[in-house]
GROMACS .gro file of C-alpha atoms in nm:
model
  228
    1MET     CA    1  -3.413   3.629  -3.235
    2LYS     CA    2  -3.499   3.266  -3.160
    3ARG     CA    3  -3.169   3.161  -3.319
    4ILE     CA    4  -2.969   3.396  -3.094
    5PHE     CA    5  -3.160   3.273  -2.786
    6PHE     CA    6  -3.084   2.911  -2.884
    7VAL     CA    7  -2.711   2.987  -2.923
    8ILE     CA    8  -2.698   3.154  -2.580
    9ILE     CA    9  -2.876   2.864  -2.409
   10SER     CA   10  -2.649   2.611  -2.581
   11SER     CA   11  -2.339   2.801  -2.469
   12LEU     CA   12  -2.462   2.816  -2.111
   13LEU     CA   13  -2.533   2.443  -2.107
   14PHE     CA   14  -2.187   2.372  -2.247
   15PHE     CA   15  -2.005   2.580  -1.986
   16CYS     CA   16  -2.218   2.440  -1.702
   17SER     CA   17  -2.134   2.089  -1.814
   18TYR     CA   18  -1.763   2.174  -1.837
   19ALA     CA   19  -1.765   2.326  -1.490
   20GLN     CA   20  -1.920   2.024  -1.320
   21GLU     CA   21  -1.731   1.873  -1.030
   22GLU     CA   22  -1.507   1.578  -1.104
   23VAL     CA   23  -1.682   1.250  -1.029
   24LEU     CA   24  -1.457   0.983  -0.882
   25ASP     CA   25  -1.493   0.618  -0.975
   26ASN     CA   26  -1.298   0.305  -0.880
   27GLN     CA   27  -1.048   0.347  -1.164
   28ALA     CA   28  -0.968   0.702  -1.051
   29ILE     CA   29  -0.878   0.567  -0.706
   30ILE     CA   30  -0.656   0.296  -0.859
   31ASP     CA   31  -0.484   0.558  -1.077
   32MET     CA   32  -0.410   0.778  -0.774
   33VAL     CA   33  -0.264   0.481  -0.583
   34LYS     CA   34  -0.039   0.399  -0.880
   35MET     CA   35   0.075   0.764  -0.883
   36GLY     CA   36   0.208   0.706  -0.531
   37LEU     CA   37  -0.030   0.946  -0.358
   38SER     CA   38  -0.065   0.887   0.014
   39ASP     CA   39  -0.381   0.744   0.174
   40GLU     CA   40  -0.441   1.080   0.339
   41VAL     CA   41  -0.442   1.268   0.006
   42ILE     CA   42  -0.673   1.016  -0.163
   43ILE     CA   43  -0.913   1.012   0.134
   44ALA     CA   44  -0.921   1.393   0.128
   45LYS     CA   45  -1.010   1.376  -0.241
   46ILE     CA   46  -1.290   1.128  -0.167
   47SER     CA   47  -1.428   1.362   0.099
   48THR     CA   48  -1.461   1.657  -0.140
   49ASP     CA   49  -1.561   1.505  -0.476
   50LYS     CA   50  -1.875   1.333  -0.595
   51ASN     CA   51  -1.845   0.962  -0.667
   52THR     CA   52  -1.990   0.669  -0.855
   53PHE     CA   53  -1.802   0.403  -0.658
   54ASP     CA   54  -1.876   0.036  -0.714
   55THR     CA   55  -1.845  -0.140  -0.379
   56SER     CA   56  -1.965  -0.483  -0.484
   57VAL     CA   57  -1.754  -0.781  -0.374
   58SER     CA   58  -1.603  -0.826  -0.721
   59ALA     CA   59  -1.516  -0.454  -0.740
   60LEU     CA   60  -1.355  -0.461  -0.396
   61ARG     CA   61  -1.143  -0.756  -0.507
   62VAL     CA   62  -1.014  -0.551  -0.803
   63LEU     CA   63  -0.927  -0.265  -0.566
   64VAL     CA   64  -0.732  -0.497  -0.335
   65ASP     CA   65  -0.553  -0.656  -0.632
   66ASN     CA   66  -0.438  -0.304  -0.728
   67ASN     CA   67  -0.296  -0.234  -0.379
   68VAL     CA   68  -0.571   0.005  -0.270
   69SER     CA   69  -0.543   0.005   0.110
   70ASN     CA   70  -0.818  -0.100   0.347
   71ALA     CA   71  -0.830   0.257   0.482
   72ILE     CA   72  -0.915   0.397   0.137
   73ILE     CA   73  -1.165   0.119   0.061
   74GLU     CA   74  -1.338   0.188   0.393
   75GLU     CA   75  -1.376   0.557   0.298
   76MET     CA   76  -1.509   0.459  -0.046
   77VAL     CA   77  -1.775   0.237   0.111
   78TYR     CA   78  -1.869   0.514   0.355
   79ALA     CA   79  -1.882   0.778   0.080
   80LYS     CA   80  -2.085   0.548  -0.145
   81SER     CA   81  -2.354   0.534   0.123
   82GLY     CA   82  -2.400   0.909   0.081
   83ASN     CA   83  -2.226   1.010   0.403
   84ASN     CA   84  -1.972   1.287   0.439
   85VAL     CA   85  -1.634   1.125   0.493
   86GLN     CA   86  -1.514   1.425   0.694
   87ASP     CA   87  -1.786   1.356   0.953
   88LYS     CA   88  -1.691   0.989   0.988
   89PRO     CA   89  -1.561   0.891   1.334
   90GLN     CA   90  -1.190   0.820   1.309
   91ASN     CA   91  -1.037   0.503   1.447
   92THR     CA   92  -0.674   0.593   1.508
   93LYS     CA   93  -0.589   0.235   1.595
   94SER     CA   94  -0.686   0.091   1.259
   95ILE     CA   95  -0.400  -0.051   1.052
   96SER     CA   96  -0.403  -0.058   0.675
   97LYS     CA   97  -0.283  -0.388   0.528
   98PRO     CA   98  -0.267  -0.381   0.148
   99ILE     CA   99  -0.261  -0.757   0.083
  100SER     CA  100  -0.306  -0.883  -0.271
  101THR     CA  101  -0.559  -1.161  -0.314
  102ASN     CA  102  -0.327  -1.296  -0.586
  103TYR     CA  103  -0.063  -1.381  -0.326
  104LYS     CA  104   0.052  -1.741  -0.347
  105ARG     CA  105   0.263  -1.871  -0.062
  106HIS     CA  106   0.624  -1.944  -0.158
  107LYS     CA  107   0.743  -2.302  -0.109
  108ALA     CA  108   1.036  -2.192   0.109
  109ASN     CA  109   0.805  -1.980   0.326
  110GLN     CA  110   0.577  -2.280   0.367
  111GLY     CA  111   0.874  -2.474   0.503
  112VAL     CA  112   0.929  -2.213   0.774
  113ILE     CA  113   0.560  -2.210   0.865
  114ASP     CA  114   0.563  -2.590   0.883
  115MET     CA  115   0.853  -2.580   1.129
  116VAL     CA  116   0.670  -2.328   1.347
  117ASN     CA  117   0.354  -2.540   1.341
  118SER     CA  118   0.561  -2.847   1.433
  119GLY     CA  119   0.666  -2.679   1.758
  120ILE     CA  120   1.035  -2.638   1.666
  121ASP     CA  121   1.189  -2.365   1.882
  122GLU     CA  122   1.267  -2.020   1.742
  123GLU     CA  123   1.643  -2.056   1.792
  124THR     CA  124   1.660  -2.370   1.581
  125ILE     CA  125   1.443  -2.230   1.301
  126ASP     CA  126   1.640  -1.905   1.296
  127ARG     CA  127   1.972  -2.093   1.271
  128LYS     CA  128   1.838  -2.320   0.996
  129VAL     CA  129   1.714  -2.022   0.793
  130LEU     CA  130   2.041  -1.833   0.842
  131LEU     CA  131   2.249  -2.127   0.720
  132SER     CA  132   2.018  -2.216   0.431
  133SER     CA  133   2.209  -2.246   0.105
  134GLY     CA  134   2.052  -2.179  -0.233
  135VAL     CA  135   1.713  -2.102  -0.074
  136LYS     CA  136   1.525  -1.785  -0.164
  137TYR     CA  137   1.244  -1.667   0.064
  138ASP     CA  138   0.961  -1.433  -0.027
  139THR     CA  139   0.975  -1.128   0.201
  140SER     CA  140   0.735  -0.904   0.009
  141LEU     CA  141   0.470  -0.725   0.215
  142PRO     CA  142   0.194  -0.984   0.152
  143ALA     CA  143   0.440  -1.261   0.239
  144ILE     CA  144   0.550  -1.095   0.564
  145LEU     CA  145   0.188  -1.047   0.670
  146ASP     CA  146   0.118  -1.412   0.587
  147LEU     CA  147   0.419  -1.526   0.790
  148GLN     CA  148   0.315  -1.318   1.090
  149GLU     CA  149  -0.042  -1.447   1.072
  150ASN     CA  150   0.099  -1.800   1.084
  151GLY     CA  151   0.308  -1.741   1.397
  152VAL     CA  152   0.650  -1.676   1.244
  153SER     CA  153   0.841  -1.436   1.470
  154ASP     CA  154   0.991  -1.105   1.360
  155ARG     CA  155   1.336  -1.244   1.443
  156ILE     CA  156   1.295  -1.528   1.193
  157ILE     CA  157   1.149  -1.297   0.927
  158GLN     CA  158   1.450  -1.066   0.966
  159THR     CA  159   1.680  -1.362   0.908
  160MET     CA  160   1.480  -1.468   0.601
  161CYS     CA  161   1.561  -1.127   0.454
  162TYR     CA  162   1.924  -1.240   0.415
  163HIS     CA  163   1.809  -1.496   0.158
  164SER     CA  164   1.511  -1.320   0.002
  165GLU     CA  165   1.408  -1.292  -0.360
  166PHE     CA  166   1.427  -0.959  -0.545
  167ASP     CA  167   1.129  -0.752  -0.434
  168LYS     CA  168   1.006  -0.525  -0.714
  169SER     CA  169   0.773  -0.344  -0.472
  170LEU     CA  170   1.060  -0.225  -0.252
  171ASN     CA  171   1.060   0.145  -0.340
  172ASN     CA  172   0.962   0.456  -0.143
  173GLN     CA  173   0.593   0.369  -0.160
  174GLY     CA  174   0.672   0.009  -0.070
  175VAL     CA  175   0.840   0.127   0.251
  176ILE     CA  176   0.538   0.345   0.331
  177ASN     CA  177   0.308   0.048   0.270
  178MET     CA  178   0.506  -0.163   0.518
  179VAL     CA  179   0.488   0.111   0.781
  180LYS     CA  180   0.112   0.150   0.731
  181ALA     CA  181   0.067  -0.227   0.752
  182GLY     CA  182   0.226  -0.229   1.097
  183ILE     CA  183   0.545  -0.415   1.001
  184SER     CA  184   0.808  -0.367   1.273
  185GLU     CA  185   1.082  -0.112   1.221
  186ASP     CA  186   1.348  -0.382   1.267
  187ILE     CA  187   1.212  -0.587   0.977
  188ILE     CA  188   1.181  -0.284   0.749
  189GLN     CA  189   1.533  -0.167   0.829
  190ARG     CA  190   1.678  -0.514   0.770
  191LYS     CA  191   1.489  -0.548   0.441
  192VAL     CA  192   1.599  -0.203   0.323
  193LEU     CA  193   1.960  -0.253   0.432
  194LEU     CA  194   1.989  -0.582   0.242
  195ALA     CA  195   1.816  -0.448  -0.069
  196SER     CA  196   2.008  -0.540  -0.383
  197GLY     CA  197   1.963  -0.344  -0.704
  198ILE     CA  198   1.718  -0.104  -0.537
  199LYS     CA  199   1.750   0.274  -0.563
  200PHE     CA  200   1.536   0.486  -0.334
  201ASP     CA  201   1.437   0.846  -0.405
  202MET     CA  202   1.610   1.051  -0.137
  203SER     CA  203   1.530   1.397  -0.266
  204ALA     CA  204   1.414   1.656  -0.011
  205GLU     CA  205   1.055   1.626  -0.138
  206ALA     CA  206   1.066   1.244  -0.117
  207ILE     CA  207   1.204   1.249   0.239
  208LYS     CA  208   0.928   1.487   0.347
  209HIS     CA  209   0.669   1.255   0.192
  210LEU     CA  210   0.820   0.959   0.379
  211LYS     CA  211   0.810   1.144   0.711
  212ASP     CA  212   0.455   1.264   0.649
  213ASN     CA  213   0.356   0.898   0.610
  214GLY     CA  214   0.513   0.782   0.936
  215VAL     CA  215   0.847   0.650   0.814
  216SER     CA  216   1.101   0.695   1.094
  217SER     CA  217   1.430   0.882   1.066
  218ASP     CA  218   1.620   0.555   1.128
  219ILE     CA  219   1.453   0.386   0.830
  220ILE     CA  220   1.513   0.691   0.611
  221GLN     CA  221   1.882   0.690   0.706
  222THR     CA  222   1.903   0.322   0.609
  223MET     CA  223   1.734   0.396   0.276
  224MET     CA  224   2.012   0.646   0.204
  225TYR     CA  225   2.254   0.355   0.159
  226HIS     CA  226   2.069   0.284  -0.164
  227ALA     CA  227   1.990   0.639  -0.280
  228LYS     CA  228   1.953   0.727  -0.646
   0.00000   0.00000   0.00000
């Protein structure tokens, strides 16, 4: 009788353990970002699942290095404190800027920033960039954000796109990241139009995902020039 009772208890403990809610950790968030899931989906997941998030400075640096957006990190910090993310006041004006801490400013980009800091007018810088020969600029998302923070105008950045290096991050998610980071539509369109060797996913499902994440119809139409 005791043996049967022991077997029943053991079985119940096993099934209870199996049925436990999934517990999210930092690596789970990184994995979801790499899968291409939107910020909204990941944040919804954070709001419903238990977590063991590490929000130390070193852990946050790893998250940023793996392109986890500020919006998601903010929700992780809030959830870690034991609060319900769904009850958190929303700031609709916040902009997510996934900047890698590993970003190292390109030498050619530094030259443009130096000209801006020297007080050279926009027209002259734009013409110089346009006529540059053999120069390759970095127009990845972290680079664009760095240029903007250092006073380089959108007009000049658009011109830099004509002579930019191959951007491995320029895929559907890369376009979404630029939109979420507040990059102007003109820059995104120019960057997408001049993409070389890039093939975007223009399936019906992919287009819906783009629209759901704020990518405009004009940008999507431009992406179609480089459809798979």
